[in-house]
CSV table of C-alpha atoms in Angstrom, one decimal:
chain,number,residue,atom,x,y,z
A,1,MET,CA,0.4,-0.1,-0.3
A,2,ALA,CA,2.6,2.2,1.0
A,3,GLU,CA,4.4,1.9,-2.2
A,4,GLU,CA,1.7,2.8,-4.3
A,5,MET,CA,1.3,5.8,-2.5
A,6,SER,CA,4.6,7.3,-2.8
A,7,GLY,CA,5.3,9.0,-5.3
A,8,LYS,CA,2.1,10.0,-6.4
A,9,PHE,CA,-0.7,13.1,-5.1
A,10,ASP,CA,-4.6,13.2,-4.6
A,11,LYS,CA,-5.4,14.1,-7.9
A,12,ARG,CA,-9.0,16.0,-6.4
A,13,ALA,CA,-6.9,18.4,-4.7
A,14,GLY,CA,-5.3,19.5,-8.6
A,15,ALA,CA,-1.9,18.8,-6.2
A,16,THR,CA,1.4,18.1,-8.5
A,17,PRO,CA,4.5,18.4,-7.9
A,18,LYS,CA,4.9,20.8,-10.6
A,19,SER,CA,2.3,23.2,-9.1
A,20,ILE,CA,3.3,23.1,-5.3
A,21,SER,CA,6.9,23.9,-6.4
A,22,VAL,CA,5.9,26.9,-8.0
A,23,THR,CA,3.6,28.5,-5.3
A,24,LEU,CA,6.5,27.2,-2.5
A,25,ASN,CA,9.6,28.6,-4.6
A,26,ALA,CA,6.8,31.9,-4.9
A,27,PHE,CA,6.3,31.8,-1.5
A,28,LEU,CA,10.3,31.5,-0.6
A,29,SER,CA,11.0,34.9,-3.1
A,30,ALA,CA,8.2,37.6,-1.6
A,31,ILE,CA,9.6,36.6,1.9
A,32,SER,CA,13.5,36.6,0.9
A,33,ASP,CA,12.0,39.7,-1.1
A,34,TYR,CA,10.3,41.3,1.7
A,35,PHE,CA,13.4,40.2,4.1
A,36,PHE,CA,15.8,41.6,2.2
A,37,ARG,CA,13.9,45.7,1.8
A,38,LEU,CA,14.4,46.0,5.6
A,39,ASN,CA,17.0,48.0,7.4
A,40,ILE,CA,19.2,46.7,9.6
A,41,VAL,CA,17.2,47.6,12.9
A,42,ARG,CA,14.1,45.7,11.7
A,43,LYS,CA,16.1,43.2,11.1
A,44,LEU,CA,17.1,42.9,15.0
A,45,LEU,CA,14.5,42.9,16.5
A,46,LEU,CA,13.0,40.2,14.5
A,47,GLY,CA,16.1,38.0,15.7
A,48,TYR,CA,16.3,39.3,19.1
A,49,LEU,CA,11.6,39.6,19.5
A,50,PRO,CA,10.7,36.1,19.5
A,51,LEU,CA,13.9,35.7,22.2
A,52,CYS,CA,12.6,38.3,24.6
A,53,ILE,CA,9.0,36.2,24.2
A,54,LEU,CA,10.3,33.0,25.1
A,55,LEU,CA,12.2,34.2,27.7
A,56,THR,CA,9.2,36.8,29.7
A,57,LEU,CA,6.8,33.2,29.4
A,58,PHE,CA,9.9,31.2,30.9
A,59,ALA,CA,9.8,33.4,33.6
A,60,ILE,CA,5.9,33.7,34.1
A,61,LEU,CA,6.5,29.4,33.9
A,62,GLY,CA,9.1,30.0,36.9
A,63,LEU,CA,6.9,32.4,39.1
A,64,THR,CA,4.0,31.0,39.2
A,65,SER,CA,5.9,27.6,39.3
A,66,PHE,CA,7.8,29.2,43.1
A,67,THR,CA,4.2,30.1,43.8
A,68,THR,CA,2.5,26.5,44.0
A,69,LEU,CA,5.9,25.8,45.5
A,70,ASN,CA,5.8,28.7,47.8
A,71,GLN,CA,2.3,27.8,49.3
A,72,LEU,CA,2.9,24.3,49.0
A,73,ASN,CA,5.8,25.0,52.0
A,74,ASN,CA,2.7,26.6,53.8
A,75,SER,CA,0.4,24.3,53.8
A,76,ILE,CA,3.5,22.1,55.3
A,77,ILE,CA,4.8,25.6,58.0
A,78,GLU,CA,1.1,25.9,59.3
A,79,THR,CA,-0.3,22.0,59.5
A,80,ASP,CA,2.7,19.7,59.2
A,81,ILE,CA,5.0,20.6,62.0
A,82,PRO,CA,2.3,22.2,64.7
A,83,LEU,CA,1.3,18.2,64.3
A,84,ILE,CA,4.8,17.0,65.2
A,85,ASN,CA,5.3,19.2,67.3
A,86,LEU,CA,1.9,17.1,69.5
């Protein structure tokens, strides 16, 4: 079955290797043209902005984890330690 499907495209969708290649080349050409027209400041922003977003997301994740850990520690201090002292 896999051998029959390899190399064949769905004729109903009209996807042929040539049409996909032409579409992909046009898309990549448009992106590269847009990128080459950007000045250096915008290119740097485009490069560092995803890093800043990821850093912010990881910081928020870390802070929420610390909050959860703090709540767990407080519950241990308030409930378990008084029981041990009895």
